mmCIF file of C-alpha atoms in Angstrom:
data_model
loop_
_atom_site.group_PDB
_atom_site.id
_atom_site.type_symbol
_atom_site.label_atom_id
_atom_site.label_comp_id
_atom_site.label_asym_id
_atom_site.label_seq_id
_atom_site.Cartn_x
_atom_site.Cartn_y
_atom_site.Cartn_z
ATOM 1 C CA MET A 1 39.553 24.666 -59.114
ATOM 2 C CA ILE A 2 37.888 22.161 -56.876
ATOM 3 C CA SER A 3 39.683 19.524 -58.471
ATOM 4 C CA LEU A 4 43.071 21.392 -58.309
ATOM 5 C CA SER A 5 42.853 21.652 -54.646
ATOM 6 C CA ILE A 6 41.963 17.847 -54.364
ATOM 7 C CA ARG A 7 45.005 17.145 -56.289
ATOM 8 C CA THR A 8 47.405 19.299 -54.166
ATOM 9 C CA SER A 9 46.003 17.347 -51.063
ATOM 10 C CA LEU A 10 46.617 14.167 -52.634
ATOM 11 C CA TYR A 11 50.401 14.893 -53.085
ATOM 12 C CA PRO A 12 51.094 14.709 -49.454
ATOM 13 C CA LEU A 13 48.969 11.602 -49.081
ATOM 14 C CA CYS A 14 50.836 9.889 -51.702
ATOM 15 C CA PHE A 15 54.237 11.024 -50.359
ATOM 16 C CA CYS A 16 53.103 9.424 -46.792
ATOM 17 C CA GLY A 17 52.337 6.173 -48.724
ATOM 18 C CA PHE A 18 55.645 6.277 -50.263
ATOM 19 C CA LEU A 19 57.259 6.629 -46.947
ATOM 20 C CA PHE A 20 55.328 3.557 -45.789
ATOM 21 C CA LEU A 21 57.123 1.497 -48.518
ATOM 22 C CA CYS A 22 60.474 2.803 -47.443
ATOM 23 C CA ALA A 23 60.130 0.617 -44.117
ATOM 24 C CA CYS A 24 59.590 -2.418 -46.460
ATOM 25 C CA ARG A 25 63.453 -3.113 -46.538
ATOM 26 C CA HIS A 26 64.659 -6.368 -44.482
ATOM 27 C CA ASP A 27 68.219 -5.312 -44.150
ATOM 28 C CA MET A 28 68.135 -5.265 -40.635
ATOM 29 C CA MET A 29 66.080 -8.429 -40.173
ATOM 30 C CA ASN A 30 68.370 -10.331 -42.317
ATOM 31 C CA GLU A 31 71.872 -9.025 -41.555
ATOM 32 C CA PRO A 32 74.984 -10.329 -43.447
ATOM 33 C CA ARG A 33 76.100 -12.880 -40.787
ATOM 34 C CA ALA A 34 75.847 -16.492 -40.315
ATOM 35 C CA LYS A 35 73.120 -17.680 -38.148
ATOM 36 C CA THR A 36 73.187 -21.303 -36.668
ATOM 37 C CA PHE A 37 73.001 -23.761 -39.549
ATOM 38 C CA SER A 38 72.263 -20.934 -42.207
ATOM 39 C CA GLN A 39 73.298 -21.409 -45.843
ATOM 40 C CA SER A 40 76.810 -19.766 -46.853
ATOM 41 C CA GLU A 41 78.042 -18.469 -50.090
ATOM 42 C CA PHE A 42 81.359 -18.066 -48.700
ATOM 43 C CA PHE A 43 82.184 -21.688 -47.891
ATOM 44 C CA LYS A 44 82.650 -24.121 -50.577
ATOM 45 C CA ASP A 45 80.277 -26.641 -49.008
ATOM 46 C CA GLY A 46 77.539 -24.038 -48.839
ATOM 47 C CA ALA A 47 77.109 -24.257 -44.845
ATOM 48 C CA SER A 48 77.986 -21.460 -42.571
ATOM 49 C CA ALA A 49 78.706 -24.197 -39.652
ATOM 50 C CA ARG A 50 82.362 -25.393 -40.010
ATOM 51 C CA PRO A 51 83.481 -28.874 -39.433
ATOM 52 C CA LEU A 52 85.755 -29.418 -36.384
ATOM 53 C CA PRO A 53 89.282 -29.670 -37.356
ATOM 54 C CA ALA A 54 90.847 -33.336 -36.711
ATOM 55 C CA ASN A 55 91.777 -33.947 -32.981
ATOM 56 C CA VAL A 56 90.546 -30.983 -31.518
ATOM 57 C CA VAL A 57 88.982 -31.390 -27.876
ATOM 58 C CA PRO A 58 86.367 -29.172 -26.631
ATOM 59 C CA ARG A 59 87.433 -27.256 -23.611
ATOM 60 C CA GLY A 60 86.788 -29.150 -20.444
ATOM 61 C CA GLU A 61 85.963 -32.397 -22.271
ATOM 62 C CA ALA A 62 89.470 -33.793 -22.783
ATOM 63 C CA GLN A 63 89.042 -37.395 -22.069
ATOM 64 C CA VAL A 64 91.724 -37.782 -19.195
ATOM 65 C CA ASN A 65 89.591 -40.109 -17.003
ATOM 66 C CA ASP A 66 89.284 -43.508 -18.498
ATOM 67 C CA ALA A 67 86.862 -44.671 -16.047
ATOM 68 C CA PHE A 68 84.464 -41.720 -16.532
ATOM 69 C CA HIS A 69 85.001 -41.228 -20.472
ATOM 70 C CA ILE A 70 85.089 -44.846 -21.521
ATOM 71 C CA GLY A 71 83.741 -46.792 -18.673
ATOM 72 C CA MET A 72 87.088 -48.925 -18.374
ATOM 73 C CA THR A 73 90.074 -49.023 -16.287
ATOM 74 C CA ASN A 74 92.956 -50.848 -17.932
ATOM 75 C CA GLY A 75 90.479 -52.333 -20.719
ATOM 76 C CA VAL A 76 88.236 -53.808 -18.103
ATOM 77 C CA TYR A 77 84.816 -52.460 -17.578
ATOM 78 C CA VAL A 78 84.216 -50.574 -14.314
ATOM 79 C CA THR A 79 81.611 -52.055 -12.051
ATOM 80 C CA GLN A 80 81.144 -49.015 -9.819
ATOM 81 C CA LEU A 81 79.796 -45.514 -10.851
ATOM 82 C CA PRO A 82 82.759 -43.240 -11.067
ATOM 83 C CA MET A 83 80.693 -40.280 -9.042
ATOM 84 C CA GLN A 84 78.516 -40.489 -6.185
ATOM 85 C CA LEU A 85 74.970 -42.021 -6.628
ATOM 86 C CA THR A 86 72.700 -39.514 -5.467
ATOM 87 C CA PRO A 87 68.836 -39.345 -5.849
ATOM 88 C CA LYS A 88 69.148 -36.367 -8.135
ATOM 89 C CA LEU A 89 71.627 -38.326 -10.198
ATOM 90 C CA LEU A 90 68.939 -41.178 -10.590
ATOM 91 C CA ALA A 91 66.208 -38.742 -11.277
ATOM 92 C CA ARG A 92 68.233 -37.103 -14.121
ATOM 93 C CA GLY A 93 68.964 -40.907 -15.356
ATOM 94 C CA ARG A 94 65.349 -41.517 -15.551
ATOM 95 C CA GLU A 95 64.517 -38.347 -17.279
ATOM 96 C CA ARG A 96 67.097 -38.890 -19.830
ATOM 97 C CA PHE A 97 66.172 -42.609 -20.330
ATOM 98 C CA GLU A 98 62.614 -41.786 -20.782
ATOM 99 C CA ALA A 99 63.580 -38.989 -23.314
ATOM 100 C CA ILE A 100 66.204 -40.788 -25.334
ATOM 101 C CA CYS A 101 66.220 -44.683 -24.691
ATOM 102 C CA ALA A 102 62.503 -45.804 -23.807
ATOM 103 C CA GLU A 103 61.609 -45.360 -27.542
ATOM 104 C CA CYS A 104 63.230 -48.779 -28.117
ATOM 105 C CA HIS A 105 64.033 -50.235 -24.590
ATOM 106 C CA GLY A 106 60.722 -49.462 -23.247
ATOM 107 C CA ARG A 107 59.970 -47.433 -20.031
ATOM 108 C CA THR A 108 60.509 -50.563 -17.942
ATOM 109 C CA GLY A 109 63.449 -51.660 -19.815
ATOM 110 C CA ASP A 110 61.960 -54.904 -21.162
ATOM 111 C CA GLY A 111 62.856 -53.895 -24.913
ATOM 112 C CA ASN A 112 59.275 -53.206 -26.277
ATOM 113 C CA GLY A 113 59.233 -49.835 -26.803
ATOM 114 C CA MET A 114 57.090 -47.955 -29.436
ATOM 115 C CA VAL A 115 59.535 -48.149 -32.249
ATOM 116 C CA VAL A 116 60.309 -51.729 -31.511
ATOM 117 C CA GLN A 117 56.565 -52.065 -32.084
ATOM 118 C CA ARG A 118 57.037 -50.382 -35.335
ATOM 119 C CA GLY A 119 59.391 -53.005 -36.430
ATOM 120 C CA PHE A 120 62.884 -52.061 -35.143
ATOM 121 C CA PRO A 121 64.875 -55.254 -34.002
ATOM 122 C CA VAL A 122 64.026 -56.059 -30.548
ATOM 123 C CA PRO A 123 66.917 -55.237 -28.027
ATOM 124 C CA PRO A 124 67.540 -57.662 -25.045
ATOM 125 C CA SER A 125 65.555 -56.952 -22.058
ATOM 126 C CA TYR A 126 67.427 -55.398 -19.128
ATOM 127 C CA HIS A 127 66.068 -58.204 -16.961
ATOM 128 C CA LEU A 128 67.856 -60.883 -18.527
ATOM 129 C CA ASP A 129 70.365 -62.495 -16.352
ATOM 130 C CA ARG A 130 73.240 -61.519 -18.753
ATOM 131 C CA MET A 131 72.273 -58.080 -18.396
ATOM 132 C CA ARG A 132 71.957 -58.033 -14.786
ATOM 133 C CA ASN A 133 75.280 -59.477 -14.536
ATOM 134 C CA ALA A 134 76.979 -56.852 -17.058
ATOM 135 C CA PRO A 135 79.221 -54.481 -15.498
ATOM 136 C CA LEU A 136 78.082 -51.038 -15.187
ATOM 137 C CA GLY A 137 80.751 -49.937 -17.656
ATOM 138 C CA HIS A 138 79.181 -52.189 -20.221
ATOM 139 C CA PHE A 139 76.162 -49.792 -20.493
ATOM 140 C CA PHE A 140 78.088 -46.639 -20.579
ATOM 141 C CA ASP A 141 79.938 -48.146 -23.372
ATOM 142 C CA VAL A 142 77.091 -49.344 -25.329
ATOM 143 C CA ILE A 143 75.428 -45.768 -25.175
ATOM 144 C CA THR A 144 78.716 -44.319 -26.329
ATOM 145 C CA ASN A 145 79.615 -46.681 -29.194
ATOM 146 C CA GLY A 146 76.247 -48.494 -30.097
ATOM 147 C CA TYR A 147 75.846 -52.166 -30.134
ATOM 148 C CA GLY A 148 74.143 -54.237 -32.856
ATOM 149 C CA ALA A 149 71.401 -52.136 -34.518
ATOM 150 C CA MET A 150 71.933 -49.387 -31.977
ATOM 151 C CA PHE A 151 73.766 -46.355 -33.103
ATOM 152 C CA PRO A 152 76.313 -44.600 -31.000
ATOM 153 C CA TYR A 153 74.563 -41.879 -28.768
ATOM 154 C CA ALA A 154 77.805 -40.236 -27.676
ATOM 155 C CA ALA A 155 76.535 -36.974 -29.706
ATOM 156 C CA GLN A 156 73.377 -36.961 -27.916
ATOM 157 C CA VAL A 157 74.133 -37.838 -24.482
ATOM 158 C CA GLU A 158 76.860 -36.297 -22.300
ATOM 159 C CA PRO A 159 79.042 -38.636 -20.343
ATOM 160 C CA GLN A 160 77.505 -37.379 -17.142
ATOM 161 C CA ASP A 161 74.070 -38.333 -18.366
ATOM 162 C CA ARG A 162 75.342 -41.642 -19.651
ATOM 163 C CA TRP A 163 76.283 -42.382 -16.252
ATOM 164 C CA ALA A 164 72.954 -41.335 -14.888
ATOM 165 C CA ILE A 165 71.296 -43.448 -17.368
ATOM 166 C CA ALA A 166 73.473 -46.468 -16.641
ATOM 167 C CA ALA A 167 72.524 -45.769 -12.922
ATOM 168 C CA TYR A 168 68.763 -45.697 -13.664
ATOM 169 C CA ILE A 169 69.139 -48.840 -15.639
ATOM 170 C CA ARG A 170 70.564 -50.627 -12.511
ATOM 171 C CA ALA A 171 67.509 -49.164 -10.882
ATOM 172 C CA LEU A 172 65.038 -50.534 -13.326
ATOM 173 C CA GLN A 173 66.677 -54.021 -12.986
ATOM 174 C CA LEU A 174 66.196 -53.925 -9.224
ATOM 175 C CA SER A 175 62.513 -52.878 -9.681
ATOM 176 C CA GLN A 176 61.944 -56.183 -11.478
ATOM 177 C CA HIS A 177 63.828 -58.351 -9.017
ATOM 178 C CA ALA A 178 63.002 -56.554 -5.786
ATOM 179 C CA ASN A 179 63.100 -58.412 -2.524
ATOM 180 C CA PRO A 180 60.226 -57.461 -0.120
ATOM 181 C CA ASN A 181 62.619 -57.922 2.852
ATOM 182 C CA ASP A 182 64.707 -55.065 1.432
ATOM 183 C CA LEU A 183 62.129 -52.588 2.019
ATOM 184 C CA PRO A 184 61.793 -50.290 4.819
ATOM 185 C CA PRO A 185 59.196 -51.790 7.540
ATOM 186 C CA ASP A 186 56.617 -49.168 6.827
ATOM 187 C CA VAL A 187 56.667 -49.695 3.137
ATOM 188 C CA ARG A 188 56.576 -53.492 3.492
ATOM 189 C CA ASN A 189 53.739 -53.348 6.084
ATOM 190 C CA LYS A 190 51.618 -51.289 3.450
ATOM 191 C CA LEU A 191 52.593 -53.592 0.741
ATOM 192 C CA GLU A 192 51.384 -56.651 2.606
ATOM 193 C CA ALA A 193 48.285 -54.859 3.823
ATOM 194 C CA GLU A 194 47.332 -54.125 0.059
ATOM 195 C CA SER A 195 48.143 -57.722 -1.110
ATOM 196 C CA LYS A 196 45.752 -59.170 1.248
ATOM 197 C CA MET B 1 28.640 38.622 -60.497
ATOM 198 C CA ALA B 2 29.381 35.075 -61.588
ATOM 199 C CA GLN B 3 29.082 32.437 -58.897
ATOM 200 C CA ILE B 4 32.537 31.300 -57.657
ATOM 201 C CA PHE B 5 31.021 27.704 -56.716
ATOM 202 C CA SER B 6 29.218 25.641 -59.296
ATOM 203 C CA ARG B 7 25.877 23.960 -58.490
ATOM 204 C CA ASN B 8 27.418 20.674 -57.425
ATOM 205 C CA ALA B 9 30.216 22.059 -55.311
ATOM 206 C CA ASN B 10 28.182 21.064 -52.016
ATOM 207 C CA VAL B 11 28.207 17.447 -53.430
ATOM 208 C CA TYR B 12 31.785 17.456 -54.172
ATOM 209 C CA ALA B 13 32.827 18.816 -50.822
ATOM 210 C CA ARG B 14 30.624 16.101 -49.086
ATOM 211 C CA VAL B 15 31.936 13.331 -51.180
ATOM 212 C CA THR B 16 35.490 14.276 -50.826
ATOM 213 C CA THR B 17 35.416 14.772 -46.983
ATOM 214 C CA PHE B 18 33.696 11.571 -46.620
ATOM 215 C CA GLY B 19 35.781 9.822 -49.262
ATOM 216 C CA ILE B 20 39.003 10.848 -47.615
ATOM 217 C CA VAL B 21 37.896 9.489 -44.257
ATOM 218 C CA VAL B 22 36.851 6.370 -45.729
ATOM 219 C CA LEU B 23 40.315 6.218 -47.650
ATOM 220 C CA ILE B 24 42.382 6.733 -44.608
ATOM 221 C CA CYS B 25 40.329 4.255 -42.585
ATOM 222 C CA GLY B 26 40.369 1.733 -45.455
ATOM 223 C CA VAL B 27 44.213 1.982 -46.141
ATOM 224 C CA GLY B 28 44.633 1.583 -42.155
ATOM 225 C CA TRP B 29 42.444 -1.362 -42.066
ATOM 226 C CA ALA B 30 43.906 -3.152 -45.192
ATOM 227 C CA THR B 31 47.578 -2.355 -43.725
ATOM 228 C CA ASN B 32 46.376 -3.821 -40.524
ATOM 229 C CA GLU B 33 44.796 -6.882 -42.085
ATOM 230 C CA VAL B 34 47.816 -7.680 -44.379
ATOM 231 C CA PHE B 35 50.255 -7.093 -41.382
ATOM 232 C CA TRP B 36 48.397 -9.527 -39.163
ATOM 233 C CA SER B 37 47.653 -12.054 -42.172
ATOM 234 C CA PRO B 38 49.482 -15.182 -42.810
ATOM 235 C CA TYR B 39 50.800 -13.362 -45.835
ATOM 236 C CA THR B 40 53.029 -11.520 -43.454
ATOM 237 C CA THR B 41 53.319 -13.543 -40.293
ATOM 238 C CA TYR B 42 53.457 -17.032 -41.830
ATOM 239 C CA VAL B 43 51.215 -18.142 -38.964
ATOM 240 C CA ASP B 44 49.410 -21.451 -40.162
ATOM 241 C CA VAL B 45 51.473 -21.590 -43.250
ATOM 242 C CA PRO B 46 53.015 -25.037 -43.830
ATOM 243 C CA LEU B 47 56.432 -24.819 -45.553
ATOM 244 C CA THR B 48 57.655 -27.172 -47.961
ATOM 245 C CA GLN B 49 60.640 -29.353 -47.085
ATOM 246 C CA PRO B 50 62.973 -31.557 -48.688
ATOM 247 C CA VAL B 51 61.501 -34.407 -46.575
ATOM 248 C CA PRO B 52 57.755 -34.119 -45.694
ATOM 249 C CA PHE B 53 58.719 -34.810 -41.765
ATOM 250 C CA SER B 54 55.659 -35.396 -39.744
ATOM 251 C CA HIS B 55 55.808 -34.441 -36.045
ATOM 252 C CA LYS B 56 52.628 -35.845 -35.692
ATOM 253 C CA HIS B 57 53.638 -39.400 -36.420
ATOM 254 C CA HIS B 58 57.003 -39.097 -34.536
ATOM 255 C CA VAL B 59 55.863 -37.420 -31.299
ATOM 256 C CA ALA B 60 52.229 -38.356 -30.958
ATOM 257 C CA GLU B 61 52.294 -41.891 -32.583
ATOM 258 C CA ASP B 62 55.766 -42.879 -31.702
ATOM 259 C CA GLY B 63 56.150 -41.119 -28.458
ATOM 260 C CA ILE B 64 59.528 -39.662 -29.295
ATOM 261 C CA ASP B 65 60.614 -36.968 -26.944
ATOM 262 C CA CYS B 66 61.496 -33.589 -28.300
ATOM 263 C CA ARG B 67 64.887 -33.608 -27.117
ATOM 264 C CA TYR B 68 65.621 -37.103 -28.954
ATOM 265 C CA CYS B 69 66.203 -34.783 -31.903
ATOM 266 C CA HIS B 70 66.413 -31.187 -30.509
ATOM 267 C CA THR B 71 69.348 -32.144 -28.169
ATOM 268 C CA SER B 72 70.797 -28.491 -27.638
ATOM 269 C CA VAL B 73 67.496 -27.254 -26.420
ATOM 270 C CA GLU B 74 68.585 -27.184 -22.918
ATOM 271 C CA LYS B 75 71.880 -26.133 -23.065
ATOM 272 C CA SER B 76 72.059 -23.493 -25.916
ATOM 273 C CA ARG B 77 70.375 -20.853 -27.848
ATOM 274 C CA PHE B 78 69.722 -22.943 -30.617
ATOM 275 C CA ALA B 79 67.303 -26.099 -30.076
ATOM 276 C CA GLY B 80 69.293 -28.162 -32.591
ATOM 277 C CA MET B 81 68.456 -29.922 -35.553
ATOM 278 C CA PRO B 82 68.989 -33.798 -35.658
ATOM 279 C CA THR B 83 71.732 -34.881 -38.084
ATOM 280 C CA SER B 84 70.694 -37.292 -41.036
ATOM 281 C CA GLU B 85 72.476 -39.902 -38.558
ATOM 282 C CA THR B 86 69.913 -39.059 -35.975
ATOM 283 C CA CYS B 87 67.276 -40.279 -38.370
ATOM 284 C CA MET B 88 69.129 -43.194 -39.250
ATOM 285 C CA HIS B 89 69.049 -44.443 -35.834
ATOM 286 C CA CYS B 90 65.737 -45.716 -36.603
ATOM 287 C CA HIS B 91 65.374 -45.534 -40.369
ATOM 288 C CA SER B 92 68.365 -47.726 -40.738
ATOM 289 C CA GLN B 93 66.145 -50.483 -39.744
ATOM 290 C CA ILE B 94 62.515 -49.412 -40.499
ATOM 291 C CA PHE B 95 61.168 -47.727 -43.730
ATOM 292 C CA THR B 96 64.817 -48.244 -45.153
ATOM 293 C CA ASP B 97 63.558 -48.103 -48.820
ATOM 294 C CA VAL B 98 60.988 -45.564 -48.696
ATOM 295 C CA PRO B 99 61.260 -43.032 -51.761
ATOM 296 C CA LEU B 100 60.322 -40.210 -49.229
ATOM 297 C CA LEU B 101 63.288 -40.802 -47.190
ATOM 298 C CA ALA B 102 65.761 -40.877 -50.104
ATOM 299 C CA PRO B 103 67.039 -37.323 -49.460
ATOM 300 C CA VAL B 104 67.985 -38.495 -45.919
ATOM 301 C CA ARG B 105 69.926 -41.462 -47.099
ATOM 302 C CA GLU B 106 71.569 -39.414 -49.766
ATOM 303 C CA SER B 107 72.504 -36.840 -47.150
ATOM 304 C CA LEU B 108 74.122 -39.419 -45.041
ATOM 305 C CA ALA B 109 75.924 -41.121 -47.889
ATOM 306 C CA THR B 110 77.263 -37.839 -49.403
ATOM 307 C CA ASN B 111 77.820 -36.133 -45.861
ATOM 308 C CA ALA B 112 75.790 -33.125 -47.259
ATOM 309 C CA PRO B 113 73.112 -31.906 -44.888
ATOM 310 C CA LEU B 114 69.598 -31.398 -45.708
ATOM 311 C CA LYS B 115 68.320 -28.151 -46.415
ATOM 312 C CA TRP B 116 65.343 -27.750 -44.323
ATOM 313 C CA ASN B 117 63.531 -24.421 -44.582
ATOM 314 C CA ARG B 118 63.331 -22.340 -41.338
ATOM 315 C CA VAL B 119 59.945 -22.268 -39.870
ATOM 316 C CA HIS B 120 60.738 -19.784 -37.161
ATOM 317 C CA ASP B 121 63.104 -16.995 -38.096
ATOM 318 C CA LEU B 122 63.482 -14.213 -35.731
ATOM 319 C CA PRO B 123 64.685 -10.904 -37.143
ATOM 320 C CA ASP B 124 68.353 -10.588 -36.470
ATOM 321 C CA TYR B 125 68.144 -7.855 -33.937
ATOM 322 C CA VAL B 126 66.460 -10.023 -31.649
ATOM 323 C CA TYR B 127 68.381 -12.047 -29.158
ATOM 324 C CA PHE B 128 66.712 -15.408 -28.094
ATOM 325 C CA ASP B 129 67.811 -18.269 -26.101
ATOM 326 C CA HIS B 130 66.124 -21.589 -25.932
ATOM 327 C CA SER B 131 67.927 -22.970 -22.844
ATOM 328 C CA ILE B 132 66.831 -20.106 -20.568
ATOM 329 C CA HIS B 133 63.155 -20.303 -21.516
ATOM 330 C CA VAL B 134 63.271 -24.004 -21.085
ATOM 331 C CA ALA B 135 64.988 -23.801 -17.725
ATOM 332 C CA LYS B 136 62.327 -21.273 -16.540
ATOM 333 C CA GLY B 137 59.395 -23.398 -17.155
ATOM 334 C CA ILE B 138 58.174 -22.192 -20.570
ATOM 335 C CA GLY B 139 57.083 -25.391 -22.543
ATOM 336 C CA CYS B 140 57.688 -26.024 -26.145
ATOM 337 C CA SER B 141 54.079 -25.832 -26.838
ATOM 338 C CA THR B 142 53.686 -22.484 -25.250
ATOM 339 C CA CYS B 143 55.418 -21.032 -28.403
ATOM 340 C CA HIS B 144 55.580 -23.825 -30.930
ATOM 341 C CA GLY B 145 51.993 -24.868 -30.336
ATOM 342 C CA ARG B 146 50.605 -28.614 -30.573
ATOM 343 C CA VAL B 147 53.637 -29.537 -32.995
ATOM 344 C CA ASP B 148 52.611 -33.222 -31.988
ATOM 345 C CA GLN B 149 49.291 -32.741 -34.127
ATOM 346 C CA MET B 150 51.249 -31.152 -37.210
ATOM 347 C CA PRO B 151 51.720 -33.598 -40.168
ATOM 348 C CA ILE B 152 53.970 -30.874 -41.519
ATOM 349 C CA THR B 153 55.258 -28.144 -39.551
ATOM 350 C CA TRP B 154 54.144 -24.664 -39.279
ATOM 351 C CA ARG B 155 54.272 -21.649 -37.139
ATOM 352 C CA VAL B 156 51.414 -21.029 -34.578
ATOM 353 C CA ASN B 157 52.562 -17.638 -33.261
ATOM 354 C CA THR B 158 53.666 -14.490 -34.916
ATOM 355 C CA LEU B 159 56.771 -14.174 -32.804
ATOM 356 C CA TYR B 160 56.050 -10.570 -32.795
ATOM 357 C CA MET B 161 57.292 -8.319 -30.141
ATOM 358 C CA LYS B 162 53.840 -7.836 -28.747
ATOM 359 C CA TRP B 163 53.619 -11.467 -28.540
ATOM 360 C CA CYS B 164 56.824 -11.803 -26.553
ATOM 361 C CA LEU B 165 56.081 -8.998 -24.276
ATOM 362 C CA ASP B 166 52.851 -10.609 -23.210
ATOM 363 C CA CYS B 167 54.766 -13.333 -21.561
ATOM 364 C CA HIS B 168 57.566 -11.036 -20.374
ATOM 365 C CA ARG B 169 55.025 -9.027 -18.687
ATOM 366 C CA HIS B 170 52.716 -11.708 -17.309
ATOM 367 C CA PRO B 171 55.187 -14.879 -16.947
ATOM 368 C CA GLN B 172 52.730 -16.393 -14.329
ATOM 369 C CA LYS B 173 50.211 -16.893 -17.087
ATOM 370 C CA PHE B 174 52.599 -19.199 -19.008
ATOM 371 C CA VAL B 175 55.050 -20.952 -16.611
ATOM 372 C CA ARG B 176 54.715 -24.760 -15.966
ATOM 373 C CA PRO B 177 56.057 -27.114 -13.345
ATOM 374 C CA PRO B 178 59.697 -28.123 -14.491
ATOM 375 C CA ASP B 179 58.454 -31.663 -15.382
ATOM 376 C CA LYS B 180 55.845 -30.450 -17.882
ATOM 377 C CA VAL B 181 57.970 -28.309 -19.937
ATOM 378 C CA PHE B 182 58.091 -30.954 -22.792
ATOM 379 C CA ALA B 183 54.598 -32.083 -22.309
ATOM 380 C CA MET B 184 52.644 -31.286 -25.444
ATOM 381 C CA THR B 185 49.190 -31.658 -23.899
ATOM 382 C CA TRP B 186 49.668 -29.341 -20.804
ATOM 383 C CA GLN B 187 47.420 -26.361 -20.717
ATOM 384 C CA PRO B 188 47.711 -23.268 -18.374
ATOM 385 C CA SER B 189 44.491 -24.282 -16.413
ATOM 386 C CA GLN B 190 45.677 -27.776 -15.607
ATOM 387 C CA ASP B 191 47.983 -28.968 -12.834
ATOM 388 C CA ARG B 192 47.881 -26.062 -10.604
ATOM 389 C CA GLN B 193 49.091 -27.688 -7.554
ATOM 390 C CA LEU B 194 51.769 -24.984 -7.294
ATOM 391 C CA GLU B 195 50.117 -21.375 -7.792
ATOM 392 C CA PRO B 196 51.589 -19.760 -10.742
ATOM 393 C CA THR B 197 52.868 -16.804 -8.867
ATOM 394 C CA GLN B 198 54.869 -19.373 -6.559
ATOM 395 C CA LEU B 199 56.252 -20.942 -9.643
ATOM 396 C CA VAL B 200 57.591 -17.584 -10.785
ATOM 397 C CA ARG B 201 59.167 -17.240 -7.408
ATOM 398 C CA GLN B 202 60.507 -20.759 -7.567
ATOM 399 C CA TYR B 203 62.158 -20.117 -10.880
ATOM 400 C CA HIS B 204 63.433 -16.741 -9.595
ATOM 401 C CA ILE B 205 61.872 -14.872 -12.598
ATOM 402 C CA ASP B 206 62.622 -11.283 -12.254
ATOM 403 C CA THR B 207 59.130 -9.386 -12.051
ATOM 404 C CA SER B 208 60.888 -6.096 -11.323
ATOM 405 C CA GLY B 209 60.441 -5.141 -14.987
ATOM 406 C CA ARG B 210 63.772 -6.176 -16.060
ATOM 407 C CA LEU B 211 62.270 -8.519 -18.529
ATOM 408 C CA THR B 212 60.793 -5.771 -20.522
ATOM 409 C CA ASN B 213 63.829 -3.667 -20.775
ATOM 410 C CA CYS B 214 64.628 -2.928 -24.381
ATOM 411 C CA SER B 215 68.312 -4.600 -23.951
ATOM 412 C CA THR B 216 66.888 -7.856 -22.701
ATOM 413 C CA CYS B 217 66.147 -8.948 -26.290
ATOM 414 C CA HIS B 218 67.871 -6.278 -28.280
ATOM 415 C CA ARG B 219 71.440 -6.394 -27.159
#
């Protein structure tokens, strides 16, 4: 009799355990929809991400402004920024430069970044005369289309950021050829005091 | 009159009473252990990948920024996976013939993407957006851990709701200054020139309780 009562009390317990297992299905965790870069059995190439049809232009990214989008006007590199130069733009340029470019070009632009130290071909220093004399549009063009061993970075860096980087490269160039007389008097006095 | 209970009935009663308590506690304990173990959470479990990519080498030893490869982390839900072409930015010139990189070269040649195994996979009923977290001062390493010390990538946090809510309830414990979001070595105790609550205000993080509404993440 005792063993019978144990058995009857075990049934609800087993049933509860069974209910526990019911929650082990993952239907709602993995819904039949495509997540970013997930595999797909529907498309022949096995990817849920679809390639862009030929000649489509993302909304708002039509290349209508040559100076802004290709860094040239009438086939000649622009020499001026196609937007206003602001401290914010330069700061953005510095941030992007140090994230994307400094790996090879080095933080000061001397072409001795970490990847170069690992054996990548040495890029020219920004502080060479020919680089200092290069028109601004040239830097934009190189970021967009690559140059020599450098691959195009158009997919990684948006046009606005490419200009910010180009502007920051100019600032780097200036930093290595700065004239003390161009400094504000208080900064110059401080510098002179420190160098004595 | 015969006895209803046998001589051993007291022992049976004690053993079963005690046994049921032990059983229930034991099942509860075991379930809890399994639920929080790497078997379920995949925390600290390195996944096999088509190419044994080392964040430790690329981030710590080469100093490559997170955004070099994860380009869309600041503007989209998805942080972005580098194309095989991105790998070739460097590997077209260095380590060009290493067998380990053969799948990458093949992927580039055949235009077929590499099939990486997802390290972080949220349930589909959770909405998550990288860009807003990055913009509001939540750093990479807060959720992904010290990726720069991982020779192969693993998950360091469960990504369970309890874990998410900890930050949604107390953002001031986790927010960083904007320039430290991508810094791997940043610790909450460091760099407190700005008080955390001040940072929360500066980022306009809503502390009215809206961050813990169900529909914030389950939409």
